[in-house]
GROMACS .gro file of N, CA, C and O in nm:
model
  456
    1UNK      N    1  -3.580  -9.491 -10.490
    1UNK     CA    2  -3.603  -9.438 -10.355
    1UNK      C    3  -3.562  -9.543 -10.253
    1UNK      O    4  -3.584  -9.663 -10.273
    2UNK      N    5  -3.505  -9.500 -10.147
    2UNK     CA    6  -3.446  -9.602 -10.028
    2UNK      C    7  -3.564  -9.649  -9.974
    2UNK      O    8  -3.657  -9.570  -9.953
    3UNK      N    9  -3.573  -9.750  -9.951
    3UNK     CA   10  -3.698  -9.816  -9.861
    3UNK      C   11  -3.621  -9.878  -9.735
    3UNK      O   12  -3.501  -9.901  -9.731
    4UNK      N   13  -3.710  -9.898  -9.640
    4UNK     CA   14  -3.718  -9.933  -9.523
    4UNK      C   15  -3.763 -10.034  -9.541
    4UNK      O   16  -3.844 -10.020  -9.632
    5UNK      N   17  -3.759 -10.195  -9.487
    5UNK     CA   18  -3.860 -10.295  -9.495
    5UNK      C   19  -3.857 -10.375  -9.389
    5UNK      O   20  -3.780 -10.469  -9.367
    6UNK      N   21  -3.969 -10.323  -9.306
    6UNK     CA   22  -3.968 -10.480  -9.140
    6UNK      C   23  -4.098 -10.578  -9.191
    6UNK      O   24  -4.191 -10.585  -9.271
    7UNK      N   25  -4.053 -10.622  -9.118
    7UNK     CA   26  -4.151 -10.759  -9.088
    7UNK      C   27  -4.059 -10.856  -8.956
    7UNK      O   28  -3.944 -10.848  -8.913
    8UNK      N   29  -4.167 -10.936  -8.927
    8UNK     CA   30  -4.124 -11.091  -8.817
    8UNK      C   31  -4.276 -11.031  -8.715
    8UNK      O   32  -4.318 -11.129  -8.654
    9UNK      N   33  -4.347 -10.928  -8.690
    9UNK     CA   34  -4.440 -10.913  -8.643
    9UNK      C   35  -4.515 -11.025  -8.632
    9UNK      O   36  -4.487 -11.137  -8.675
   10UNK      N   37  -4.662 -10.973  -8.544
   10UNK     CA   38  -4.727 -11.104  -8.515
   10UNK      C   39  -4.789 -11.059  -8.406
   10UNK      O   40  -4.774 -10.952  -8.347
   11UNK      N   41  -4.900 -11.204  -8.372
   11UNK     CA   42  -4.977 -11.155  -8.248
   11UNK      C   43  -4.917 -11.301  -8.133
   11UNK      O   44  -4.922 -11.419  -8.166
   12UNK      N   45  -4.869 -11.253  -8.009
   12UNK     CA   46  -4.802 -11.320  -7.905
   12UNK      C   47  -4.867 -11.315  -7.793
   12UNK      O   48  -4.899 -11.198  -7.771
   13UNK      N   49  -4.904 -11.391  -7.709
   13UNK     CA   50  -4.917 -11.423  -7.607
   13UNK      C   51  -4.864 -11.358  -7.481
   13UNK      O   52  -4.754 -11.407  -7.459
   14UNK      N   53  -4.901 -11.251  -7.372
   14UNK     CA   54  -4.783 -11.223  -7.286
   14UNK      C   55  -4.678 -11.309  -7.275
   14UNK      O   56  -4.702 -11.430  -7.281
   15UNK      N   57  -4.533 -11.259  -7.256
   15UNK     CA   58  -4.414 -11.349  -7.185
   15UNK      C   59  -4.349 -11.426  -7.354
   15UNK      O   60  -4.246 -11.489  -7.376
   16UNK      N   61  -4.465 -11.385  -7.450
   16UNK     CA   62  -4.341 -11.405  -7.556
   16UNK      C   63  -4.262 -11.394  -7.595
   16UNK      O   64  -4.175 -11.355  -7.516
   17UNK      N   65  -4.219 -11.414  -7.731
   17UNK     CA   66  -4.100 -11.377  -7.800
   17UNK      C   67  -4.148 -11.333  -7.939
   17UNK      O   68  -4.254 -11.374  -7.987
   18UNK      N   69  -4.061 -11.244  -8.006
   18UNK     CA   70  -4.054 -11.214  -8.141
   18UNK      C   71  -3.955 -11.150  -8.182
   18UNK      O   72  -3.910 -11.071  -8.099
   19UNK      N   73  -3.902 -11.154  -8.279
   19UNK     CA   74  -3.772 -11.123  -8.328
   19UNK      C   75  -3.829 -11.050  -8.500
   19UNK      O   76  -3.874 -11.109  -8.598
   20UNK      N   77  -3.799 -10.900  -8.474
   20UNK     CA   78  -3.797 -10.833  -8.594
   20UNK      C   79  -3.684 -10.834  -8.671
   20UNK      O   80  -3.577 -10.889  -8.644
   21UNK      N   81  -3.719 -10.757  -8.788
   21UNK     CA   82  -3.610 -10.797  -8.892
   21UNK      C   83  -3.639 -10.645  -8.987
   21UNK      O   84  -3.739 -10.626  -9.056
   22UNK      N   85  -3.529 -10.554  -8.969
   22UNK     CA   86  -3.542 -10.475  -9.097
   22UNK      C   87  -3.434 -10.460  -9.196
   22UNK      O   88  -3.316 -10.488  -9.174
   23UNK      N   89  -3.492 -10.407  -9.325
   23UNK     CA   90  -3.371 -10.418  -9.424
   23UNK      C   91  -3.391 -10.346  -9.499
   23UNK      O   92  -3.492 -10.319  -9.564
   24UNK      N   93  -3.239 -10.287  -9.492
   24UNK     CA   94  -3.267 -10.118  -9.638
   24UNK      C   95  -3.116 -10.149  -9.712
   24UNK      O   96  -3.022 -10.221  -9.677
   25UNK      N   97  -3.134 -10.070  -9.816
   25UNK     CA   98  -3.048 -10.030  -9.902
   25UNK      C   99  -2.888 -10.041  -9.837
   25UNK      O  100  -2.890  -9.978  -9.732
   26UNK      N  101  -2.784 -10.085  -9.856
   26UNK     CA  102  -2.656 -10.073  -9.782
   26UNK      C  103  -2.600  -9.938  -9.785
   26UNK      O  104  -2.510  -9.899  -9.710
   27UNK      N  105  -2.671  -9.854  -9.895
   27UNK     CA  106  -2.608  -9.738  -9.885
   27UNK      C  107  -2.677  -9.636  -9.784
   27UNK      O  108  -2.633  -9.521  -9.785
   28UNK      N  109  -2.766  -9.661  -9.708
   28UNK     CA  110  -2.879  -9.607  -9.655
   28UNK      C  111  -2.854  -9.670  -9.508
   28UNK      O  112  -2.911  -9.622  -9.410
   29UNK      N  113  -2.780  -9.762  -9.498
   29UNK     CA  114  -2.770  -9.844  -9.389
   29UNK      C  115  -2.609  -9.804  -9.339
   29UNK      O  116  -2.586  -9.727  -9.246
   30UNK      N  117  -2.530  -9.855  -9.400
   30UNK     CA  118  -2.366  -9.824  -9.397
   30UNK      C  119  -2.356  -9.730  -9.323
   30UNK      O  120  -2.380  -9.620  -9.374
   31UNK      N  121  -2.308  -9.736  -9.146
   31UNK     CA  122  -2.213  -9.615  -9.102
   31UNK      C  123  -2.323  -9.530  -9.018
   31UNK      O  124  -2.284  -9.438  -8.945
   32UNK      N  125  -2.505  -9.572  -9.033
   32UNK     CA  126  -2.541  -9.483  -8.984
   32UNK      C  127  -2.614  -9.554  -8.857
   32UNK      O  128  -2.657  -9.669  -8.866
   33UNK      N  129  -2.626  -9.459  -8.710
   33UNK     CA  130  -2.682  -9.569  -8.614
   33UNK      C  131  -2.785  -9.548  -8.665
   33UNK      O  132  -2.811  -9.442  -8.721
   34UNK      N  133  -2.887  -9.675  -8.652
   34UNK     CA  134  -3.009  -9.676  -8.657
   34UNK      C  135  -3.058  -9.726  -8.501
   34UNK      O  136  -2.992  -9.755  -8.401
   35UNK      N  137  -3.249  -9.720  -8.535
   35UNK     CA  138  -3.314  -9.711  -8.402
   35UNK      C  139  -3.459  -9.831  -8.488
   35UNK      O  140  -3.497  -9.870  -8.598
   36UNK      N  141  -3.493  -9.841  -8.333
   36UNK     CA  142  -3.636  -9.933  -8.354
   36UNK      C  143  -3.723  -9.809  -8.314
   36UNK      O  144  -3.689  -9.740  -8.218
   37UNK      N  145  -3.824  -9.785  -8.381
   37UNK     CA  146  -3.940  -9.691  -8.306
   37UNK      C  147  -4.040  -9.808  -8.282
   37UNK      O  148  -4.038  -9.924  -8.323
   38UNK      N  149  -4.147  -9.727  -8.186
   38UNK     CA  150  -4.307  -9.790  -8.195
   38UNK      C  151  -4.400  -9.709  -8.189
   38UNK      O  152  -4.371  -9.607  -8.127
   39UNK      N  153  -4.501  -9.713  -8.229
   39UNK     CA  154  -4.649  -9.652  -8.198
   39UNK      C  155  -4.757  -9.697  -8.131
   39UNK      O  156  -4.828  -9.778  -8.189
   40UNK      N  157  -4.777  -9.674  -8.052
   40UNK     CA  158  -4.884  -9.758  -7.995
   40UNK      C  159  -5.039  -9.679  -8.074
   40UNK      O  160  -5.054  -9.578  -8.143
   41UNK      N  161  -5.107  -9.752  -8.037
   41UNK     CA  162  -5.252  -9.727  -8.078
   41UNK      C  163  -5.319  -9.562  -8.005
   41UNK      O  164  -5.362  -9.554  -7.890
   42UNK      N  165  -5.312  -9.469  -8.085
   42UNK     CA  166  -5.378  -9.356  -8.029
   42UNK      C  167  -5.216  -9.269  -7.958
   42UNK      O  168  -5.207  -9.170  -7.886
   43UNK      N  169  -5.099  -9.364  -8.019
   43UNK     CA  170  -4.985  -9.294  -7.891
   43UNK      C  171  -4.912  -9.220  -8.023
   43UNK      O  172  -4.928  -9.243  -8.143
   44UNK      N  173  -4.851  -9.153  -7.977
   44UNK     CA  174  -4.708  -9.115  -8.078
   44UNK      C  175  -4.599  -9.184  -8.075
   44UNK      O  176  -4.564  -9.236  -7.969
   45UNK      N  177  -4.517  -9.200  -8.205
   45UNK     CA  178  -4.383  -9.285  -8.173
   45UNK      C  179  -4.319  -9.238  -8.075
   45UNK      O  180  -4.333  -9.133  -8.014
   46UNK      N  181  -4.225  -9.348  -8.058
   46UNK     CA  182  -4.138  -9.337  -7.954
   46UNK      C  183  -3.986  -9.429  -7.996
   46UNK      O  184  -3.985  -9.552  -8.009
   47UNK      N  185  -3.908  -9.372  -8.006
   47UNK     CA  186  -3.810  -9.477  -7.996
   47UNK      C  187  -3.746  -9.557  -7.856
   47UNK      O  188  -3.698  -9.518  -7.750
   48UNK      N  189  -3.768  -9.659  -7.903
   48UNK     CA  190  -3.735  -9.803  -7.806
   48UNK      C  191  -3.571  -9.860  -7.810
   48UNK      O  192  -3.524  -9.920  -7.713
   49UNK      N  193  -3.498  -9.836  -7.921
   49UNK     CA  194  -3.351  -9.901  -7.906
   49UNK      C  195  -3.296  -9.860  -8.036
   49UNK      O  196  -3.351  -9.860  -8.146
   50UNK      N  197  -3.145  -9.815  -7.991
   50UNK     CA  198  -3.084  -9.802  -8.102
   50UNK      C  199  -2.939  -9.839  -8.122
   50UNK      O  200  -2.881  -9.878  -8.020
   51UNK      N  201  -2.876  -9.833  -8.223
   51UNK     CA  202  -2.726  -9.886  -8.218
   51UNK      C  203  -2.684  -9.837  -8.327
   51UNK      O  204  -2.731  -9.839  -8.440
   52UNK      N  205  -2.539  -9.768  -8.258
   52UNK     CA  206  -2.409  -9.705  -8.362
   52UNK      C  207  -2.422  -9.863  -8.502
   52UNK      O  208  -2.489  -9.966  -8.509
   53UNK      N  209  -2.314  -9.797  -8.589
   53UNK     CA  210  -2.259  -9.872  -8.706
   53UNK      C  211  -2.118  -9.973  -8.626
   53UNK      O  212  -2.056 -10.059  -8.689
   54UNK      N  213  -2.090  -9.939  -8.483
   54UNK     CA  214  -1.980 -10.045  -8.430
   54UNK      C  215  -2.041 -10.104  -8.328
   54UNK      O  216  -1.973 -10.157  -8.240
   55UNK      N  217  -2.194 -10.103  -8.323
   55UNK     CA  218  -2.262 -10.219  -8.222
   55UNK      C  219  -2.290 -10.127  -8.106
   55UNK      O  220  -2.403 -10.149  -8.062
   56UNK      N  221  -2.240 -10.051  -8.052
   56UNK     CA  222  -2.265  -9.992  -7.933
   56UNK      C  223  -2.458  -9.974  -7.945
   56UNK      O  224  -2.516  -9.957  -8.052
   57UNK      N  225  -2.532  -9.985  -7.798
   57UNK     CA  226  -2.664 -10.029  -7.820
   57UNK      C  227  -2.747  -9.919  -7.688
   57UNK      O  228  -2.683  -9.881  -7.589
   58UNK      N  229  -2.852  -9.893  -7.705
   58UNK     CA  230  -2.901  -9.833  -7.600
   58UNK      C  231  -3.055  -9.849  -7.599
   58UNK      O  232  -3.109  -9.845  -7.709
   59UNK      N  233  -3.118  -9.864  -7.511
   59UNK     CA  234  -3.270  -9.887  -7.458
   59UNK      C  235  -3.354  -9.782  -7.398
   59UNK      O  236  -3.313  -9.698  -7.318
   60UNK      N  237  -3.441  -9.789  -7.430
   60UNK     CA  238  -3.585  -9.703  -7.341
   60UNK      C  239  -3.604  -9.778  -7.232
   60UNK      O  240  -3.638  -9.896  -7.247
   61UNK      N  241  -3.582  -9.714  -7.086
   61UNK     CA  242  -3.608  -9.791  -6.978
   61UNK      C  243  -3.746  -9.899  -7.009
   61UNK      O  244  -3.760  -9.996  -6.935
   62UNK      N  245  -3.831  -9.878  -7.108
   62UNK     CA  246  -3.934  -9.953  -7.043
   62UNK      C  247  -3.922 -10.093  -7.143
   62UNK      O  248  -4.020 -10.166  -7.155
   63UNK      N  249  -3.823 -10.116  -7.196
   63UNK     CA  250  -3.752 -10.222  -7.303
   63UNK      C  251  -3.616 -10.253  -7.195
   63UNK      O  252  -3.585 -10.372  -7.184
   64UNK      N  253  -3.570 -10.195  -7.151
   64UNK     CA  254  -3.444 -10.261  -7.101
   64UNK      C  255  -3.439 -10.386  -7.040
   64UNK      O  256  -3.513 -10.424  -6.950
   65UNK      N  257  -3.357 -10.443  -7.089
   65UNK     CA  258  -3.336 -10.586  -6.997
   65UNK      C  259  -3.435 -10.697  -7.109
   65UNK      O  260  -3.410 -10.815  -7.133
   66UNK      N  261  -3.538 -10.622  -7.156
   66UNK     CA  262  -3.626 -10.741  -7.191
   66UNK      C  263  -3.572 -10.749  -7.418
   66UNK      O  264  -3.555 -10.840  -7.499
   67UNK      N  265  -3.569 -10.653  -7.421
   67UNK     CA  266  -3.533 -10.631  -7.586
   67UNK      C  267  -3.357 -10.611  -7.611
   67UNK      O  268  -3.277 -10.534  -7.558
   68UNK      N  269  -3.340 -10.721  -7.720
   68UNK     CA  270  -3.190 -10.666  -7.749
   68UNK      C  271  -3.151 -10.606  -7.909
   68UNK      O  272  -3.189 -10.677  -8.002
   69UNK      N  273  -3.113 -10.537  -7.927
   69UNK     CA  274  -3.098 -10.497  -8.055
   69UNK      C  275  -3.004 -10.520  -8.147
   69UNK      O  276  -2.924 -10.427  -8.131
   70UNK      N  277  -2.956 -10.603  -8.255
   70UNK     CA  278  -2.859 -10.596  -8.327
   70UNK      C  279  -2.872 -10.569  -8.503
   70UNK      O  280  -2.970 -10.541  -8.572
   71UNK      N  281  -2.712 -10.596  -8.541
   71UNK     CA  282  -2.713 -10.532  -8.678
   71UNK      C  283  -2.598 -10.620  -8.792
   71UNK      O  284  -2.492 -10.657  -8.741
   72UNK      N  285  -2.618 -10.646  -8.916
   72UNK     CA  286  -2.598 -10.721  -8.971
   72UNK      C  287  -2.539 -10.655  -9.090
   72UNK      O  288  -2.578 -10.668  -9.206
   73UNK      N  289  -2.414 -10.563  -9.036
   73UNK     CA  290  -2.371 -10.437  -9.171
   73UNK      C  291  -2.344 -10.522  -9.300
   73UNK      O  292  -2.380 -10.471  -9.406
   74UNK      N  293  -2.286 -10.645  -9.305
   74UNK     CA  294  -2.293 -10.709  -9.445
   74UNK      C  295  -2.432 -10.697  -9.528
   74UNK      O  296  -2.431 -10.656  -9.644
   75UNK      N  297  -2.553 -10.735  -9.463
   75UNK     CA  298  -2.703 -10.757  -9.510
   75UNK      C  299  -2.727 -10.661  -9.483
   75UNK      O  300  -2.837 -10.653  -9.538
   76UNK      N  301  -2.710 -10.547  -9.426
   76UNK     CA  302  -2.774 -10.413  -9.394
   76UNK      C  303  -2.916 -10.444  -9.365
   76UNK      O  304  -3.022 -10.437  -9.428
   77UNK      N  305  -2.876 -10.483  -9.239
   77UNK     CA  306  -3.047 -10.531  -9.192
   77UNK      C  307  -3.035 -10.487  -9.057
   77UNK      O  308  -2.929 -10.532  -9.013
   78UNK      N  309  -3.093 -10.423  -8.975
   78UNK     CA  310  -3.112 -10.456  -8.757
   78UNK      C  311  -3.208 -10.543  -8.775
   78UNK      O  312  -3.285 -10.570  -8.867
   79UNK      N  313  -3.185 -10.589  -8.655
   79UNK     CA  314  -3.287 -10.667  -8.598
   79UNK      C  315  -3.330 -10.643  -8.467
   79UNK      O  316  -3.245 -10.588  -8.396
   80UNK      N  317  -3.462 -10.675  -8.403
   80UNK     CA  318  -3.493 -10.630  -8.272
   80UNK      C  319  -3.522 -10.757  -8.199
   80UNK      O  320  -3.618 -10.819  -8.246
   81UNK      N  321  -3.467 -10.809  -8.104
   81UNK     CA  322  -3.503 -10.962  -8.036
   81UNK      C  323  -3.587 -10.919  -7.888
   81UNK      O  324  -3.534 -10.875  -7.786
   82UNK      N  325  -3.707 -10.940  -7.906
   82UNK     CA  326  -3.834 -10.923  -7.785
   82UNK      C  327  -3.877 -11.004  -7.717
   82UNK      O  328  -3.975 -11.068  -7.755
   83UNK      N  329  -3.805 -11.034  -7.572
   83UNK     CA  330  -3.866 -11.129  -7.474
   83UNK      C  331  -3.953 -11.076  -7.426
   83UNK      O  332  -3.988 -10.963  -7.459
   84UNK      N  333  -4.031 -11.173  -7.302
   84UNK     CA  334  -4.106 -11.100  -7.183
   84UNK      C  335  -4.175 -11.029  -7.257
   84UNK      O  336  -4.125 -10.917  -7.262
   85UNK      N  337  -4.292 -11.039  -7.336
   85UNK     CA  338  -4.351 -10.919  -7.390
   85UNK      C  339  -4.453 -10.896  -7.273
   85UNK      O  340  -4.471 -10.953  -7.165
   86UNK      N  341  -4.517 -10.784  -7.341
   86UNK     CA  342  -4.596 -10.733  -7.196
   86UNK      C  343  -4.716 -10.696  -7.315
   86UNK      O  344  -4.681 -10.694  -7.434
   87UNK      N  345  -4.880 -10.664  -7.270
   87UNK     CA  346  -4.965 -10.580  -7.340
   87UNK      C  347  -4.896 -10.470  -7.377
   87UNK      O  348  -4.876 -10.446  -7.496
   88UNK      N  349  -4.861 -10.408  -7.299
   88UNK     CA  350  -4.784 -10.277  -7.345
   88UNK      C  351  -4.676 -10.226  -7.440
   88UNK      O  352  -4.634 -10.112  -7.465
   89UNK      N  353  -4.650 -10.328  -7.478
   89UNK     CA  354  -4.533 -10.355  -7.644
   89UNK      C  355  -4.638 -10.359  -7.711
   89UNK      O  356  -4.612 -10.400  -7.824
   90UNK      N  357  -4.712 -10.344  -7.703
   90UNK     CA  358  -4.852 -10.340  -7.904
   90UNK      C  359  -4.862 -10.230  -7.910
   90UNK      O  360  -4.909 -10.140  -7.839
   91UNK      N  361  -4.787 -10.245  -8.055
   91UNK     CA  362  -4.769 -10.126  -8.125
   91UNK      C  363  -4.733 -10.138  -8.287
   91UNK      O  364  -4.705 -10.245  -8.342
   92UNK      N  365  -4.737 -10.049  -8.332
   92UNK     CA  366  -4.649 -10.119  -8.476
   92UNK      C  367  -4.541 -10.017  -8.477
   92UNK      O  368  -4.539  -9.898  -8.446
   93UNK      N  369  -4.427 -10.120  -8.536
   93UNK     CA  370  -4.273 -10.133  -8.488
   93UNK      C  371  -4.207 -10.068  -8.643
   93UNK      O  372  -4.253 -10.107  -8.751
   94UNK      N  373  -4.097  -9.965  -8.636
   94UNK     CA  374  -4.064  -9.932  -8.773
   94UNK      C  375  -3.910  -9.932  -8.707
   94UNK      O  376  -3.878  -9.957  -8.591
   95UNK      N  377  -3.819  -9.889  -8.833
   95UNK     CA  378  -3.644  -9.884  -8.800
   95UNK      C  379  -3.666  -9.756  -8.915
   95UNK      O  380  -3.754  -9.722  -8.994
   96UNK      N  381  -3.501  -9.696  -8.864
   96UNK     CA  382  -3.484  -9.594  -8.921
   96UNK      C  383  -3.393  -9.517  -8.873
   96UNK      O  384  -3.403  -9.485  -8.755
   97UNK      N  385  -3.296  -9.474  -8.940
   97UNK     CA  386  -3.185  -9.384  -8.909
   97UNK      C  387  -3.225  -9.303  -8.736
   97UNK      O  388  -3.334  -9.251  -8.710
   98UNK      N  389  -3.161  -9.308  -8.683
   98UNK     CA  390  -3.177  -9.190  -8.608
   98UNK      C  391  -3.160  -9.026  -8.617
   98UNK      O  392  -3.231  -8.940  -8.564
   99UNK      N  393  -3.024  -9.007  -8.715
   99UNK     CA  394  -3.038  -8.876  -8.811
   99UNK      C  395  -3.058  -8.867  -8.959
   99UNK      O  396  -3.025  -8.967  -9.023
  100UNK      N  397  -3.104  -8.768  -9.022
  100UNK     CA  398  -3.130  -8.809  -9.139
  100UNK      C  399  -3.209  -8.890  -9.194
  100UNK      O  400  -3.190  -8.941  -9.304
  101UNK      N  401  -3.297  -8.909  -9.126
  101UNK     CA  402  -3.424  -9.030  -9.099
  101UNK      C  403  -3.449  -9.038  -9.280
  101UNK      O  404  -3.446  -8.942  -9.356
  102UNK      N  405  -3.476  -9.199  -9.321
  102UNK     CA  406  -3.553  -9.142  -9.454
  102UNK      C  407  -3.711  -9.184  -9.422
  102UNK      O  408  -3.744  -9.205  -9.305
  103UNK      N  409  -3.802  -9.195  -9.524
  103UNK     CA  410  -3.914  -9.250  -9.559
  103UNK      C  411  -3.929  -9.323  -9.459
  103UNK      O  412  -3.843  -9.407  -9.434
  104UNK      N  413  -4.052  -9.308  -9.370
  104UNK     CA  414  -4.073  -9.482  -9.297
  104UNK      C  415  -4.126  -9.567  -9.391
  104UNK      O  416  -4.176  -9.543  -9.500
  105UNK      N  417  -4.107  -9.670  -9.332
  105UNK     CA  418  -4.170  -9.809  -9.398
  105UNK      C  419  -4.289  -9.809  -9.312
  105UNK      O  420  -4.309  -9.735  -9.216
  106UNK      N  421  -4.390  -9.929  -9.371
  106UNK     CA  422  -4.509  -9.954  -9.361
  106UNK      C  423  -4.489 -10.028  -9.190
  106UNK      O  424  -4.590 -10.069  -9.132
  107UNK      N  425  -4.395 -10.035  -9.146
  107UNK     CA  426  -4.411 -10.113  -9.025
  107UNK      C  427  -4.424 -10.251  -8.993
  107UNK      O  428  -4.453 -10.331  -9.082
  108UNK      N  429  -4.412 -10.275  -8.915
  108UNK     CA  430  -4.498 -10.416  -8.882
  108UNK      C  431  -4.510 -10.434  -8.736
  108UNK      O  432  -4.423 -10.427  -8.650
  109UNK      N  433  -4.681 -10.466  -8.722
  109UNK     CA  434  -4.745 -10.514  -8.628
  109UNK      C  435  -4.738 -10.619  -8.538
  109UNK      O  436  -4.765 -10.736  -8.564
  110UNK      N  437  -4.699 -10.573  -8.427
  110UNK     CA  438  -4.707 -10.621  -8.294
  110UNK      C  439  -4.799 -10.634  -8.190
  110UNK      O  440  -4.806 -10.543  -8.108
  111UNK      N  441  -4.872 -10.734  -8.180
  111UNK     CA  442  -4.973 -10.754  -8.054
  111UNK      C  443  -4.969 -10.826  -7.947
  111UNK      O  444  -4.970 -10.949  -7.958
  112UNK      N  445  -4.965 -10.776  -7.847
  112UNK     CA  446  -4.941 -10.883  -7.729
  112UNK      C  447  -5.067 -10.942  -7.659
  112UNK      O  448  -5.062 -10.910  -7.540
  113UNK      N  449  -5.181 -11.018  -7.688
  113UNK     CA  450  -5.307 -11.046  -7.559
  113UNK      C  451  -5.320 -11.183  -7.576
  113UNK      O  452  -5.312 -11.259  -7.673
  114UNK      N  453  -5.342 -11.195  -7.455
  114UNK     CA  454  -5.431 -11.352  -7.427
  114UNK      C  455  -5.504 -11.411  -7.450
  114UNK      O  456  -5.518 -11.519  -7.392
   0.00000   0.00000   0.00000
């Protein structure tokens, strides 16, 4: 079965940084855009950023400017790079096709407080 696998989560300080990391199967990865979702506590996902298989990238206004997204088609991995965090980024963070979604992964947790 294809798995999904993030991690780099953590608990940050407002105005941090953290840099996620996911990684699936190359055949599961290869050719397809993928996306970062989040959940917040009590919220429904939402997707936050995503990017074609040739880099092209796009944001949820409330990530723009502060999150950049990239992708590593050799390692079939994205990654999500998170400045400026705010309280309002805690959530736990998953990747995943944007069509054809498979299985989520278990996520990984993001907290932002002081």
């Amino acid at each position: 079965q294809v798995q999904l696998v993030e991690s780099g989560g953590g608990v940050v300080q407002p105005g941090g940084s953290l840099r996620l990391s996911c990684a699936a199967s190359r055949s599961a990865f290869y050719m397809f855009e993928m996306g970062w979702y989040r959940q917040p506590p009590g919220k429904q996902r939402e997707l936050v950023a995503r990017i074609t298989s040739g880099g092209g990238t796009n944001y949820a206004d409330s990530v723009k400017g502060r999150f950049t997204i990239s992708r590593d088609n050799a390692k079939a991995t994205v990654y999500l790079q998170m400045n400026s965090l705010k309280p309002e980024d805690t959530a736990v963070y998953y990747c995943n096709r944007i069509v054809s979604r498979l299985p989520w992964g278990q996520g990984t947790q993001v907290t932002v407080s002081s």
